[in-house]
Amino acid sequence: MESIRTRNPRSALMSLEADAASARSGFACLFSDSDEYETALIAERRAQGRYQPPRSRWPIVMLLGVMLMVVGTVLLFN
């Protein structure tokens, strides 16, 4: 790679400006604001099926069973 000292300062400056412009263009955002990003994110997650209701009711039944056991134990020892 050619060092900056061997080129003239004007061409080095122009090269740096071109590199900076190229780097800035790589970070362009597809969305104009955060609301647009959030909407696209939710739409993508829905398409993947992440927001579907639970398929099984066993967790709810187990929770109710444990709660009934705790209430029964508290009432038994009072």
GROMACS .gro file of C-alpha atoms in nm:
model
   78
    1MET     CA    1   0.000   0.000   0.000
    2GLU     CA    2   0.131   0.342  -0.089
    3SER     CA    3   0.203   0.570   0.205
    4ILE     CA    4   0.050   0.917   0.225
    5ARG     CA    5   0.392   1.085   0.238
    6THR     CA    6   0.486   0.971  -0.112
    7ARG     CA    7   0.173   1.125  -0.274
    8ASN     CA    8   0.102   1.492  -0.289
    9PRO     CA    9  -0.118   1.629  -0.007
   10ARG     CA   10  -0.403   1.734  -0.236
   11SER     CA   11  -0.451   1.387  -0.382
   12ALA     CA   12  -0.426   1.235  -0.034
   13LEU     CA   13  -0.700   1.470   0.090
   14MET     CA   14  -0.922   1.390  -0.208
   15SER     CA   15  -0.867   1.019  -0.149
   16LEU     CA   16  -0.961   1.052   0.219
   17GLU     CA   17  -1.275   1.249   0.131
   18ALA     CA   18  -1.376   0.985  -0.122
   19ASP     CA   19  -1.315   0.709   0.134
   20ALA     CA   20  -1.524   0.896   0.394
   21ALA     CA   21  -1.812   0.945   0.149
   22SER     CA   22  -1.796   0.576   0.057
   23ALA     CA   23  -1.803   0.474   0.423
   24ARG     CA   24  -2.099   0.700   0.501
   25SER     CA   25  -2.301   0.560   0.212
   26GLY     CA   26  -2.260   0.208   0.351
   27PHE     CA   27  -2.450   0.298   0.667
   28ALA     CA   28  -2.769   0.421   0.501
   29CYS     CA   29  -3.081   0.313   0.687
   30LEU     CA   30  -3.375   0.154   0.510
   31PHE     CA   31  -3.626   0.318   0.745
   32SER     CA   32  -3.703   0.687   0.782
   33ASP     CA   33  -3.796   0.669   1.151
   34SER     CA   34  -3.825   0.427   1.440
   35ASP     CA   35  -4.199   0.373   1.392
   36GLU     CA   36  -4.141   0.244   1.042
   37TYR     CA   37  -3.869   0.012   1.173
   38GLU     CA   38  -4.094  -0.120   1.453
   39THR     CA   39  -4.378  -0.185   1.207
   40ALA     CA   40  -4.148  -0.378   0.974
   41LEU     CA   41  -4.000  -0.572   1.266
   42ILE     CA   42  -4.343  -0.675   1.397
   43ALA     CA   43  -4.459  -0.771   1.047
   44GLU     CA   44  -4.151  -0.990   1.001
   45ARG     CA   45  -4.197  -1.156   1.340
   46ARG     CA   46  -4.564  -1.224   1.264
   47ALA     CA   47  -4.462  -1.382   0.935
   48GLN     CA   48  -4.225  -1.608   1.131
   49GLY     CA   49  -4.511  -1.704   1.364
   50ARG     CA   50  -4.368  -1.562   1.686
   51TYR     CA   51  -4.689  -1.393   1.805
   52GLN     CA   52  -4.921  -1.692   1.788
   53PRO     CA   53  -5.112  -1.803   2.098
   54PRO     CA   54  -4.972  -2.095   2.295
   55ARG     CA   55  -5.059  -2.432   2.145
   56SER     CA   56  -5.108  -2.614   2.473
   57ARG     CA   57  -5.309  -2.532   2.782
   58TRP     CA   58  -5.097  -2.751   3.008
   59PRO     CA   59  -4.891  -2.462   3.149
   60ILE     CA   60  -5.209  -2.284   3.262
   61VAL     CA   61  -5.354  -2.604   3.411
   62MET     CA   62  -5.028  -2.673   3.595
   63LEU     CA   63  -5.015  -2.316   3.729
   64LEU     CA   64  -5.370  -2.343   3.860
   65GLY     CA   65  -5.290  -2.680   4.020
   66VAL     CA   66  -4.984  -2.544   4.197
   67MET     CA   67  -5.179  -2.239   4.315
   68LEU     CA   68  -5.453  -2.464   4.457
   69MET     CA   69  -5.191  -2.673   4.638
   70VAL     CA   70  -5.033  -2.359   4.789
   71VAL     CA   71  -5.374  -2.224   4.899
   72GLY     CA   72  -5.466  -2.565   5.044
   73THR     CA   73  -5.135  -2.584   5.235
   74VAL     CA   74  -5.181  -2.232   5.376
   75LEU     CA   75  -5.538  -2.309   5.484
   76LEU     CA   76  -5.430  -2.644   5.636
   77PHE     CA   77  -5.158  -2.492   5.856
   78ASN     CA   78  -5.362  -2.191   5.973
   0.00000   0.00000   0.00000
